[in-house]
Coordinates of C-alpha atoms and ligand atoms in Angstrom, one line a residue:
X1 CA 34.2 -56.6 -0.2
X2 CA 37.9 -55.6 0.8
X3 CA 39.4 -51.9 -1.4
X4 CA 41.7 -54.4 -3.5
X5 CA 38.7 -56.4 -4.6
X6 CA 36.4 -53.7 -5.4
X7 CA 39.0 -52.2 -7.6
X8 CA 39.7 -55.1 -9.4
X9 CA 36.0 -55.8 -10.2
X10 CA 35.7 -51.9 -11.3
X11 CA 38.8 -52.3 -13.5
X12 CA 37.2 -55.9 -15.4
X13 CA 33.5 -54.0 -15.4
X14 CA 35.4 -50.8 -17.6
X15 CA 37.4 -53.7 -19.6
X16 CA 34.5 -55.8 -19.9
X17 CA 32.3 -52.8 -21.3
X18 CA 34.9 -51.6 -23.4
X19 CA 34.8 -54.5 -25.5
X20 CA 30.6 -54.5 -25.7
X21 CA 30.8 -51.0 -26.8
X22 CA 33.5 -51.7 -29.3
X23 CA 31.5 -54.6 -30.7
X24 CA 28.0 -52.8 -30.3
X25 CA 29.1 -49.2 -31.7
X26 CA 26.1 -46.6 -31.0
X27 CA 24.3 -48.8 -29.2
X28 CA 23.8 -47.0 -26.1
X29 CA 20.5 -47.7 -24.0
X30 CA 22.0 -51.4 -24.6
X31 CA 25.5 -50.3 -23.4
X32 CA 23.5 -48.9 -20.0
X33 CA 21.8 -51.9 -19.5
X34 CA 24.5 -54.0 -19.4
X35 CA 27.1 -51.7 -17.5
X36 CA 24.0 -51.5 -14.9
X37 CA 23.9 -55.4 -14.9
X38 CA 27.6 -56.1 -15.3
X39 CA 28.7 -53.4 -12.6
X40 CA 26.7 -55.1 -9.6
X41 CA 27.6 -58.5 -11.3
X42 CA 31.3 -58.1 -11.4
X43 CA 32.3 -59.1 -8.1
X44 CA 30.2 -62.1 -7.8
X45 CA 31.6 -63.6 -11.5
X46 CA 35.3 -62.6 -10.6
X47 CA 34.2 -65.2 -7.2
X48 CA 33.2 -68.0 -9.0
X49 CA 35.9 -69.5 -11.8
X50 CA 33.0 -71.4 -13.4
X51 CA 31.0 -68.3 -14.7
X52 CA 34.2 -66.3 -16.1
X53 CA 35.8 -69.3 -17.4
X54 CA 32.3 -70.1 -19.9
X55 CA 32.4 -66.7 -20.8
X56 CA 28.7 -66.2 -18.8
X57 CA 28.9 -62.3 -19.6
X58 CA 30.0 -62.5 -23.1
X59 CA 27.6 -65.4 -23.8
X60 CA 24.9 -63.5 -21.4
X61 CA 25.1 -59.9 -23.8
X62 CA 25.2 -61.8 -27.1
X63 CA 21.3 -62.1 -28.3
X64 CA 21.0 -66.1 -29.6
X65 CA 19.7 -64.1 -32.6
X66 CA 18.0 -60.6 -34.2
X67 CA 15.6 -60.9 -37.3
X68 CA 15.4 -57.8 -39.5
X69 CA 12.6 -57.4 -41.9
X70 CA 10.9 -55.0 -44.0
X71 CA 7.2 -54.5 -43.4
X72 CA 5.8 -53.1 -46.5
X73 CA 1.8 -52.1 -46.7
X74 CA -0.3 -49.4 -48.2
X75 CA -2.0 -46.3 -46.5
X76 CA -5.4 -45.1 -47.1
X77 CA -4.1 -42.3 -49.8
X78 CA -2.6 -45.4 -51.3
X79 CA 1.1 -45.0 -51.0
X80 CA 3.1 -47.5 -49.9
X81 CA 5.1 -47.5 -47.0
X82 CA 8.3 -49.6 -46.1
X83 CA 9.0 -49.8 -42.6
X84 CA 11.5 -51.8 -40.6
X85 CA 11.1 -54.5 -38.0
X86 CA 12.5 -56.5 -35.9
X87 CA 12.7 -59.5 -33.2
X88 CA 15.6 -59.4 -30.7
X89 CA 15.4 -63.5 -29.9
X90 CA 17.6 -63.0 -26.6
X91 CA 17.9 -65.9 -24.5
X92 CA 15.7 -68.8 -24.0
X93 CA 17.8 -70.8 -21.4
X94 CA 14.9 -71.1 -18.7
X95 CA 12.0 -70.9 -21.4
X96 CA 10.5 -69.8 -24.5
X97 CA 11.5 -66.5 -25.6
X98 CA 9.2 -64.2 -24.1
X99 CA 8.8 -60.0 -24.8
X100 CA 6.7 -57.2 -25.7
X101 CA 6.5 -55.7 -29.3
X102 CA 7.1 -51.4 -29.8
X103 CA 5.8 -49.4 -32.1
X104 CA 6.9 -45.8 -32.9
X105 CA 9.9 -43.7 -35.0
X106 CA 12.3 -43.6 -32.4
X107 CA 12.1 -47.8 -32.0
X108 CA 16.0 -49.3 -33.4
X109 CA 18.3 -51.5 -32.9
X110 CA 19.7 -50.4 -29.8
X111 CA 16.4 -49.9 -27.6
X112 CA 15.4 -53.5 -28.9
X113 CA 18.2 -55.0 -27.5
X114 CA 18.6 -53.1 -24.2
X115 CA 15.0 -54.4 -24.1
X116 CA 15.7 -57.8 -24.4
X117 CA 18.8 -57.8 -22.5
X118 CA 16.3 -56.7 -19.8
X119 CA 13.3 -58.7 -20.6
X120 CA 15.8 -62.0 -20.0
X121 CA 16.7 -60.5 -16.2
X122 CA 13.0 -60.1 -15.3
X123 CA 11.5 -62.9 -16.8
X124 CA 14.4 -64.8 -14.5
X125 CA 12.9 -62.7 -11.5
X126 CA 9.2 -63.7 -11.9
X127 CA 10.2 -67.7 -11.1
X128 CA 8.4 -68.6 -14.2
X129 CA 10.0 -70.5 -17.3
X130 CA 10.1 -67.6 -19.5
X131 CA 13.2 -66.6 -22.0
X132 CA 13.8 -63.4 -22.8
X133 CA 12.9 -61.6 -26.6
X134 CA 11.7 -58.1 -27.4
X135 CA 10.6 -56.5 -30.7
X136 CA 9.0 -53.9 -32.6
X137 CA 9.0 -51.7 -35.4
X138 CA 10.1 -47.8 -36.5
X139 CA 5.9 -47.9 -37.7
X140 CA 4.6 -44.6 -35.9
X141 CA 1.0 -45.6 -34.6
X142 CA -0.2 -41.9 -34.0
X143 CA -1.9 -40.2 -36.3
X144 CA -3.0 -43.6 -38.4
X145 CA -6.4 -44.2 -39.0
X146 CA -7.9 -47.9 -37.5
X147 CA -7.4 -49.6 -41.2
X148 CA -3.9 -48.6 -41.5
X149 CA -3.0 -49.9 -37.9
X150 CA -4.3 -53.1 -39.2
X151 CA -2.9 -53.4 -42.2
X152 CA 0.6 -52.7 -41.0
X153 CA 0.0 -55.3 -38.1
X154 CA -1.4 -57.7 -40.6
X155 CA 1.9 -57.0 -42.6
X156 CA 4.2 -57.3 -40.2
X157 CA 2.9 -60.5 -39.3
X158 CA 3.2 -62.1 -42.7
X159 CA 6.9 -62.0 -41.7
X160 CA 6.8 -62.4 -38.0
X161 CA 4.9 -65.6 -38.1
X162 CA 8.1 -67.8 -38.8
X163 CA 9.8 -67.2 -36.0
X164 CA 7.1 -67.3 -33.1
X165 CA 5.3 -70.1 -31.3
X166 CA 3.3 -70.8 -28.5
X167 CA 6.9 -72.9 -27.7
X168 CA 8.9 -70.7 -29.7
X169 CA 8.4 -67.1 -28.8
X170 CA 5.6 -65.5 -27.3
X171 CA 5.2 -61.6 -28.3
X172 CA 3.4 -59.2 -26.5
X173 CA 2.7 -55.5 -26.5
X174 CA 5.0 -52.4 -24.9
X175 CA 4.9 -49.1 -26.3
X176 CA 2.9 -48.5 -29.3
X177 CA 1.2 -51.7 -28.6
X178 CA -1.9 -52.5 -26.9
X179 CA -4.6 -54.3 -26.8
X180 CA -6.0 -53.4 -30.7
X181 CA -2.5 -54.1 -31.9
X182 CA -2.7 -57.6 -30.4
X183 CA -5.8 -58.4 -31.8
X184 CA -4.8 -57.8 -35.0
X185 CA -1.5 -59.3 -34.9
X186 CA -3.4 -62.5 -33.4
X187 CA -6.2 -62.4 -36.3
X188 CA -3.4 -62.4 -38.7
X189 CA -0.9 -65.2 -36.6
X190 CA -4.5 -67.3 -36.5
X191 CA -5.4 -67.0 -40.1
X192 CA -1.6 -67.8 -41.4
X193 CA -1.0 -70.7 -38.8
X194 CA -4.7 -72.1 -39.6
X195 CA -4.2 -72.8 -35.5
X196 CA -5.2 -71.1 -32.3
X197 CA -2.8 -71.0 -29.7
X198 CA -1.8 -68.8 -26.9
X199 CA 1.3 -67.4 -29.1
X200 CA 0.8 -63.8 -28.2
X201 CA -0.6 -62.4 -24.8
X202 CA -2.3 -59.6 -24.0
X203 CA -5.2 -60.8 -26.4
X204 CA -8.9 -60.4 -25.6
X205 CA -11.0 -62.3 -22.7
X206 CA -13.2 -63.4 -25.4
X207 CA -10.0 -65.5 -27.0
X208 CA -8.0 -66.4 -24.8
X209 CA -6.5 -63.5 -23.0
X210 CA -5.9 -63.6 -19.2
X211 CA -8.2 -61.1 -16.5
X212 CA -5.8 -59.0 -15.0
X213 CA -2.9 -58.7 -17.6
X214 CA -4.4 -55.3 -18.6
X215 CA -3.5 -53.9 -15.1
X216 CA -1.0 -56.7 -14.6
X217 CA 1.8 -54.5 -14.7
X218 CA 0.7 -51.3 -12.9
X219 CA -0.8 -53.0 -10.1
X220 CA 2.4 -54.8 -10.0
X221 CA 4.5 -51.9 -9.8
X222 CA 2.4 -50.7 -6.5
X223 CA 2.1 -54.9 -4.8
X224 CA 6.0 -54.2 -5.3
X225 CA 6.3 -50.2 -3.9
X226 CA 4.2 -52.3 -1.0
X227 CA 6.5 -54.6 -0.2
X228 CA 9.2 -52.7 -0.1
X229 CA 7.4 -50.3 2.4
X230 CA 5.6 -53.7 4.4
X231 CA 9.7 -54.2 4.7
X232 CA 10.3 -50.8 6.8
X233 CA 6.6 -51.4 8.5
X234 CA 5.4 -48.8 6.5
X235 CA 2.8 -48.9 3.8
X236 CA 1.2 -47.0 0.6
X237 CA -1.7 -45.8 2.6
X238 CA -1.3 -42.2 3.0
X239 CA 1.4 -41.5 0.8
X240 CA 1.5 -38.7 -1.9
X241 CA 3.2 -40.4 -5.3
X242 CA 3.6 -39.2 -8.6
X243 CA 2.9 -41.2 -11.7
X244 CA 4.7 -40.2 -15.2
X245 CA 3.0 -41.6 -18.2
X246 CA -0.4 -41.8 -19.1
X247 CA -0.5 -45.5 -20.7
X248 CA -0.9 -48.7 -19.9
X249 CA 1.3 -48.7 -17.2
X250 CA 0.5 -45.7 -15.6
X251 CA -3.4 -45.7 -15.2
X252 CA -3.1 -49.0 -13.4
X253 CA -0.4 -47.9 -11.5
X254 CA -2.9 -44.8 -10.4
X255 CA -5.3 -47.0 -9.8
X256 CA -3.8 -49.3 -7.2
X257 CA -2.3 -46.6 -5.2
X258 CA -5.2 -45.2 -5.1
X259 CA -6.9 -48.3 -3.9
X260 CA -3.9 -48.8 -1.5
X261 CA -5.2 -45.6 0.3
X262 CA -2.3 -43.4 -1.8
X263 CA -2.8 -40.6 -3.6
X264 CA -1.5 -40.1 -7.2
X265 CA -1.0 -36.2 -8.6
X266 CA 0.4 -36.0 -11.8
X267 CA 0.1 -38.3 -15.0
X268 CA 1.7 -37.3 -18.4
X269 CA 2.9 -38.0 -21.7
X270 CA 5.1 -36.8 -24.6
X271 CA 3.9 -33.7 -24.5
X272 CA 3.5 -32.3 -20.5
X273 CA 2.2 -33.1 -17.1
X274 CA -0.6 -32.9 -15.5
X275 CA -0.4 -31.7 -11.5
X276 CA -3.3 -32.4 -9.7
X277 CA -2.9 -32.1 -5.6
X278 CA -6.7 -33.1 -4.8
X279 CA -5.7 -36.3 -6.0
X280 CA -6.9 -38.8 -8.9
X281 CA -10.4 -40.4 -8.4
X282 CA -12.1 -43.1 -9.7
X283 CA -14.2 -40.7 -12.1
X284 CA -10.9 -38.7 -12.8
X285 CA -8.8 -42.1 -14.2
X286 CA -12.4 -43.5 -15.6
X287 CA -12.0 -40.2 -17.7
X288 CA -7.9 -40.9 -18.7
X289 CA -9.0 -44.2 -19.2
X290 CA -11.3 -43.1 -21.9
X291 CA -9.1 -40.4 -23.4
X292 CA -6.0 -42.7 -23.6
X293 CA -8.1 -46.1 -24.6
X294 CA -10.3 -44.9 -26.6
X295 CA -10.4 -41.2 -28.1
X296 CA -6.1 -41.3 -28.2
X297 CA -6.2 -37.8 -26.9
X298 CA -4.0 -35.9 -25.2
X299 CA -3.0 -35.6 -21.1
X300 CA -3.6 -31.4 -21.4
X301 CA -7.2 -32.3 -21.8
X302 CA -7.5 -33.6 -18.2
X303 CA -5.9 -30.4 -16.9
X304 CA -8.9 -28.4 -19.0
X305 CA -11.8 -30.8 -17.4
X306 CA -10.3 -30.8 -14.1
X307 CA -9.2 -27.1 -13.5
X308 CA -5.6 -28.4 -12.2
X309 CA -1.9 -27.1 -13.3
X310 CA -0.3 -28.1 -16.7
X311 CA 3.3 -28.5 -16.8
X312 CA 3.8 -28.0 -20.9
X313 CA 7.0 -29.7 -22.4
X314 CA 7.6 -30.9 -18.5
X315 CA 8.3 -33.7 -16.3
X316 CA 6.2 -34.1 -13.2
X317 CA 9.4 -34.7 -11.0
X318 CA 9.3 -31.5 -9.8
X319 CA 5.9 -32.0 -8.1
X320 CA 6.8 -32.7 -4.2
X321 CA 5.6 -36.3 -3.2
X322 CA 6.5 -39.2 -1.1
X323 CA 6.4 -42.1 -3.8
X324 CA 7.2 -41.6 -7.4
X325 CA 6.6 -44.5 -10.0
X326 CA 8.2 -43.6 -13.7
X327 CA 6.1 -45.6 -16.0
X328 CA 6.2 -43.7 -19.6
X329 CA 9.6 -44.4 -21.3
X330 CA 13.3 -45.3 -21.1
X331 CA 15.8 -42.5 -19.9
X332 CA 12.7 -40.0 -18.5
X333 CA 14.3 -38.9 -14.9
X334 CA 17.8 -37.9 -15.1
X335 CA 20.4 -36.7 -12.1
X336 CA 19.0 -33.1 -11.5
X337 CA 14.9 -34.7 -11.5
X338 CA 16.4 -37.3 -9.1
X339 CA 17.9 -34.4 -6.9
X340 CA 14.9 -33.0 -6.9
X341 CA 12.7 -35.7 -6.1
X342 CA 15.0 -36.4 -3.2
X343 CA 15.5 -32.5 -2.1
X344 CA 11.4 -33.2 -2.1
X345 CA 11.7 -35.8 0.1
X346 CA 11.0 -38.5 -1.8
X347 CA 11.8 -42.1 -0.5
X348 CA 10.8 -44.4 -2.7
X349 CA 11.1 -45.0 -6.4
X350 CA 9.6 -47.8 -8.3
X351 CA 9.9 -48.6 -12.2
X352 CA 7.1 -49.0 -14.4
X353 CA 8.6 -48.3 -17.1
X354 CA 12.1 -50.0 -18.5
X355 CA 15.3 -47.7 -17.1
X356 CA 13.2 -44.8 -16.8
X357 CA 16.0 -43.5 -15.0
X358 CA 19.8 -42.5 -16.3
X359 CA 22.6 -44.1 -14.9
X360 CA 23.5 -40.7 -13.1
X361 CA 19.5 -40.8 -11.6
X362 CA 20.0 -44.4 -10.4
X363 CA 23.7 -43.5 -8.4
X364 CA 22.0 -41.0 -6.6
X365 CA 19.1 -42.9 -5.6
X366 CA 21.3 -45.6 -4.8
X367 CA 23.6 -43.2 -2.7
X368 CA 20.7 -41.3 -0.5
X369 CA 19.7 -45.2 0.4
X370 CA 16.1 -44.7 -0.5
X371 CA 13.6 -47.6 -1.3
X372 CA 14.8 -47.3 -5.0
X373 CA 12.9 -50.8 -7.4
X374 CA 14.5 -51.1 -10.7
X375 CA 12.4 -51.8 -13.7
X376 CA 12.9 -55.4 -13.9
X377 CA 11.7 -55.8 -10.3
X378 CA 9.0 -53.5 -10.3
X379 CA 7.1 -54.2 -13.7
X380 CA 7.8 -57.8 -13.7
X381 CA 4.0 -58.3 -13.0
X382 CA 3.3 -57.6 -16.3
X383 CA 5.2 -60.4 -18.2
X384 CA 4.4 -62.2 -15.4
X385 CA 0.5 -62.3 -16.1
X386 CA 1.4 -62.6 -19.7
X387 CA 3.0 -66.3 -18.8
X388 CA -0.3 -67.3 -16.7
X389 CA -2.0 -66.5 -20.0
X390 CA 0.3 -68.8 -21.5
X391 CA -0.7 -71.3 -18.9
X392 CA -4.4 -71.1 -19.1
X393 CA -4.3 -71.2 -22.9
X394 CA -1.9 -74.4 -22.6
X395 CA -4.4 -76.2 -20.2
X396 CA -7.6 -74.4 -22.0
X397 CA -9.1 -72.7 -19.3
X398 CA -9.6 -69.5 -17.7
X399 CA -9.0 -68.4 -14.2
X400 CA -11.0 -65.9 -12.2
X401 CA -9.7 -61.8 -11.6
X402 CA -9.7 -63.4 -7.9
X403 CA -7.7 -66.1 -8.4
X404 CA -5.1 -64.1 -11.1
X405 CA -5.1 -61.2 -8.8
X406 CA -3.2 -63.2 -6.4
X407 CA -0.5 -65.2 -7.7
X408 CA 0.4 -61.8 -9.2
X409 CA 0.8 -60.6 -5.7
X410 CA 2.6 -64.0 -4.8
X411 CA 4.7 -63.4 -7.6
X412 CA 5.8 -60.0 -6.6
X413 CA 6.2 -60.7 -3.4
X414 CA 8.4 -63.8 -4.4
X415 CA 10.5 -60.9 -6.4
X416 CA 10.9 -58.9 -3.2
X417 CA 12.2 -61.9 -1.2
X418 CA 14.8 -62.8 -3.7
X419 CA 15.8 -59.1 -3.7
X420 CA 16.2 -59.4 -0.1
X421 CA 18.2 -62.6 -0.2
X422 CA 20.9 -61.3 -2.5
X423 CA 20.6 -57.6 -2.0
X424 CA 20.5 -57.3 1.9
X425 CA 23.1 -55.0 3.5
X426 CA 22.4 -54.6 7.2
X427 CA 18.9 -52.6 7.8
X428 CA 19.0 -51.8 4.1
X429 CA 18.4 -53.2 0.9
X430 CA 20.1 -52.8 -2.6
X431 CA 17.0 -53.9 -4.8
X432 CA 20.0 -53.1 -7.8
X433 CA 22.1 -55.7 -6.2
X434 CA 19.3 -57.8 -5.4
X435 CA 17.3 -57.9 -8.8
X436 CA 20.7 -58.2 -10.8
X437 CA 22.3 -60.9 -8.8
X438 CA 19.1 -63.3 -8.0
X439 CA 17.9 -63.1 -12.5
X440 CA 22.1 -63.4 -13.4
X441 CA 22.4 -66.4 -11.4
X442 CA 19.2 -68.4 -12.2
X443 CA 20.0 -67.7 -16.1
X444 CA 23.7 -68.4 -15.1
X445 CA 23.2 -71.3 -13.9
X446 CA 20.9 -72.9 -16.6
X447 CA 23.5 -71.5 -19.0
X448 CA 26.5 -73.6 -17.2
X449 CA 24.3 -76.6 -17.3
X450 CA 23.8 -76.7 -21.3
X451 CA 27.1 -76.4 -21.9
X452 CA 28.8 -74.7 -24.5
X453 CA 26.1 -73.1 -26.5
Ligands
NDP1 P1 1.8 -47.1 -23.6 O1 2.1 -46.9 -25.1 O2 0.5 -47.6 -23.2 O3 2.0 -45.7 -22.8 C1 3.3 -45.0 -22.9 C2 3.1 -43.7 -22.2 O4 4.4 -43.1 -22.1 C3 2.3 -42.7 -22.9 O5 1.7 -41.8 -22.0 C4 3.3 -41.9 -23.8 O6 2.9 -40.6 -24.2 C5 4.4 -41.9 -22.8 N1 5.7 -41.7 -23.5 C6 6.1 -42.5 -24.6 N2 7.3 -42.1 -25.0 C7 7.6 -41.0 -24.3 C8 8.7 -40.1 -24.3 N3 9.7 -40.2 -25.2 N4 8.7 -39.0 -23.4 C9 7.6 -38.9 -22.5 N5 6.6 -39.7 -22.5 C10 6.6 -40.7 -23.4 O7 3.0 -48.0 -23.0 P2 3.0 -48.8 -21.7 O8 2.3 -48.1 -20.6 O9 2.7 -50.2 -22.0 O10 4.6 -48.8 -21.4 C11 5.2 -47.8 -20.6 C12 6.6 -48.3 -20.1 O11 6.4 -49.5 -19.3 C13 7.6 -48.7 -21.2 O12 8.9 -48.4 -20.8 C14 7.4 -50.2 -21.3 O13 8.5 -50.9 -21.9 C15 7.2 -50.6 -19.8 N6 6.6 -51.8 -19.6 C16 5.3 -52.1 -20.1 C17 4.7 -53.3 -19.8 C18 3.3 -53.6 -20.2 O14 2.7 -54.6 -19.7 N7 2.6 -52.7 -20.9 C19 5.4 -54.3 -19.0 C20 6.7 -53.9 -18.4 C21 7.2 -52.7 -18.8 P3 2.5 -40.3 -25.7 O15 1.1 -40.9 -25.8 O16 2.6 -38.9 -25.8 O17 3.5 -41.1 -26.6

C-alpha cells in the first residue's frame, strides 16, 4: 500500500470511528474492538466499491438486536434481588447466533457488545455456520451459595427462553459461567420448552454435551501457539510460557503446554499471581483444578501448598518466559507489561482470553514482529467445540475424545492457514491482518448476498 493510500484509509478509520463513538457514547471495550477490526479493514473496503457502497461496516457494527431484561429472584435471607440481563443478538448471516453468557458486577452494555462484535469475527474463522451473540448478566456469582446460583439461573431463564433456539441462538458459558451454570440454565430451558435440544453447549456428557469442549478452548489456544511456531520450524516443546488466569481457559491451556513438552509458571486471578519456575505438573493443575472447580478458592492457596512466589495485586507479565498466553479477562496486559514481556524476550503471544491486551499492548507486539495470535484466532477452539456439540446433538450422537480431539486441531489449524493467506507479509505474518480480513470477508460476503438487510 502506497503513503497516499495508507493515509486515506487512516483518515476514513478516524471518520468512521468517530461516528461509532458518537452513536455508542461510553461504550468503550466496543469502541476498541471495532477500531482494532476497522483499522486493518480499512484499506481492503476503501478497494472494493461493493462493501462501502452497502454500508458493510456500518451494517457490520450495528448488533441485528439487544434484549434487556430484569432478572428478579430471592436469596436465602429472603430478600429479593433485581438484576439486569442481557442478549447481544449480533449477527446471524452465516448461522445461528452463537456466544457465551457472563456473569459478574462489572458485566454492561459495552463489554456485551465488544463481545459479540467479536464472537461474530471468530465464529467466521472457525469455518463453521455459526452467527455471532453474546450475553450475560451484572449477577455477581462469588460469594452465592449453590441454591441462589440456581435460582438466579432458573430466573434468568424464564426470560431468556424467548429468544433462544437450537436454530435460533445457542448460549454458552464465558466468565462467571461454567459448567453448573449451564446445567441449570438447561434444566430450566428443558422444563419451560417441554423439549430437549442442543440449545446451550457446554452441558454435561450425560445430556448431551460434547468430550472435549471443557478443554476445547485452552487446548485450542496452545494447537494455535503450535502452529504458529510449526510456521518458523520451531515448536512448544521446551519453551518457558506464562499463563494469566486460573479458569476455564487457563488450566487447559497449562495443561496442553505441558503435554506439548512446555513449561507453564504462573497462573492467577483477580487477586495475584502465582510464580512457580519448577513448572506446573500434572498433580500441581489436578490440585487448581480442584480449588477452581470445586472448592472456588483462591490462586494464593497454590503458592501456600507449593512453597513458590506470590505476586499479591499482580500480573504475572513480569515473570521472564518464552510464550505468554493471557487467558483471564479483557484489557489485562497493557503497553508497559507488553514492554516487559518483550524486554524478557518473549516471542510469542496467544489469546485466551477476549482482548486481553490494550490497543497500546497490541502496537507493540505488532511493531517488535513477534508471533502475536489475537483472541479470535487463538480461542476460537472453544466455540468451535461448542458447534460440534450442536452437531452431535442435531444428528443424536456422540463422538469420541479421539475423534473431537482432532477436528479441533483441524479446525485450528484451518484458522492458521487463513491467517496466512490474508495476513502474509514476506517471512512474516500479521495474524491481526490475517484474523480480521479472512472473518470480515466471509461475513461480508454473506452480507452482500442478502441484500439490503
Ligand atoms: P472463568 O470464569 O473460568 O475464569 C476467569 C479467570 O480470569 C479467573 O481466574 C478469574 O479470577 C480471572 N479474572 C476474571 N476477571 C478478572 C479481572 N478483572 N482481573 C484479573 N483476573 C480476572 O472464565 P473463562 O476461563 O471461561 O474465560 C476467560 C477468558 O477467556 C474470558 O475473556 C473469556 O471471554 C475468554 N473465552 C472463554 C471461552 C470458554 O470456552 N470458556 C471461549 C473463548 C474465550 P477470579 O476467580 O478472581 O475472578
Amino acid at each position: 500500500m502506497g503513503g497516499g493510500e495508507q493515509a486515506a484509509a487512516e483518515a476514513e478509520t478516524e471518520r468512521f470511528m468517530r461516528g461509532l463513538v458518537r452513536r455508542n457514547p461510553g461504550e468503550d471495550e466496543f469502541h476498541q474492538a471495532v477500531h482494532e477490526l476497522v483499522q486493518t479493514v480499512m484499506p481492503y473496503v476503501l478497494d472494493h466499491p461493493e462493501y462501502r457502497d452497502a454500508k458493510l461496516l456500518e451494517r457490520l457494527t450495528e448488533p441485528d438486536r439487544v434484549v434487556i431484561f430484569r432478572v428478579a429472584w430471592e436469596d436465602d435471607a429472603g430478600n429479593v434481588r433485581a438484576d439486569r440481563a442481557w442478549r447481544v443478538q449480533f449477527n446471524n448471516s452465516i448461522g445461528p447466533y452463537k456466544g457465551g453468557l457472563r456473569f459478574g458486577s462489572a458485566v454492561n452494555m459495552g463489554v456485551l457488545k465488544f463481545l459479540g462484535f467479536e464472537q461474530t469475527l471468530k465464529n467466521a474463522l472457525t469455518g463453521l455456520p455459526m452467527g455471532g451473540a453474546k450475553g450475560g448478566a451484572n449477577f455477581n456469582p462469588k460469594g452465592k451459595s449453590e441454591r441462589e446460583v440456581m435460582r438466579f439461573c432458573q430466573a434468568l431463564m424464564l426470560e431468556l427462553h424467548r429468544h433462544i433456539g437450537e436454530d435460533t441462538d445457542v448460549p454458552a458459558g464465558d466468565i462467571g459461567v461454567g459448567s453448573r451454570e449451564i446445567s441449570y440454565l438447561f434444566g430450566q430451558y428443558k422444563r419451560i420448552q417441554n423439549r430437549f435440544t442442543g440449545t446451550l453447549t457446554g452441558k454435561g456428557l450425560t445430556f448431551g454435551g460434547s468430550l472435549v469442549r471443557t478443554e476445547a478452548t485452552g487446548y485450542g489456544a496452545v494447537y494455535f501457539a503450535e502452529n504458529m511456531l510449526n510456521h518458523r520450524d520451531d515448536s512448544v516443546a521446551g519453551k518457558v510460557c506464562t499463563v494469566s488466569g486460573s479458569g476455564n481457559v487457563a488450566i487447559y491451556t497449562a495443561e496442553k503446554i505441558r503435554q506439548l513438552g512446555g513449561t507453564v509458571v504462573s497462573l492467577s486471578d483477580s487477586s495475584g499471581s502465582i510464580h512457580d519456575p519448577a513448572g506446573i505438573d500434572e498433580e500441581k493443575l489436578a490440585f487448581v483444578k480442584d480449588l477452581k472447580e470445586v472448592r472456588r478458592g483462591r490462586i494464593c492457596e497454590y503458592a501456600e501448598r507449593f512453597g513458590c512466589e506470590y505476586l499479591d495485586g499482580r500480573r504475572p507479565w513480569s515473570i521472564p518466559c518464552d510464550a505468554a498466553f493471557p487467558s483471564a479477562t479483557q484489557n489485562e496486559l497493557d503497553g508497559r507489561d507488553a514492554e516487559t514481556l518483550l524486554g524478557n524476550g518473549c516471542v510469542l503471544v496467544a489469546e485466551g482470553a477476549n482482548m486481553p491486551s490494550t490497543s497500546e499492548a497490541v502496537r507493540r507486539f505488532l511493531a517488535a514482529r513477534i508471533m502475536y495470535a489475537p483472541g479470535k484466532a487463538a480461542n476460537a477452539g472453544g466455540v468451535a467445540v461448542s458447534g460440534l456439540e450442536q452437531s452431535q446433538n442435531a444428528l443424536r450422537i456422540a463422538w469420541g475424545r479421539e475423534q473431537v480431539d482432532e477436528r479441533l486441531r483441524e479446525v485450528m489449524r484451518q484458522i492458521h492457514e487463513r491467517c496466512l493467506r490474508w495476513g502474509r507479509d514476506g517471512d512474516h505474518v500479521d495474524y491481526v491482518k490475517g484474523a480480521n480480513l479472512a472473518a470480515f470477508v466471509r461475513v461480508g460476503e454473506a452480507m452482500l448476498a442478502h441484500g439490503i438487510v
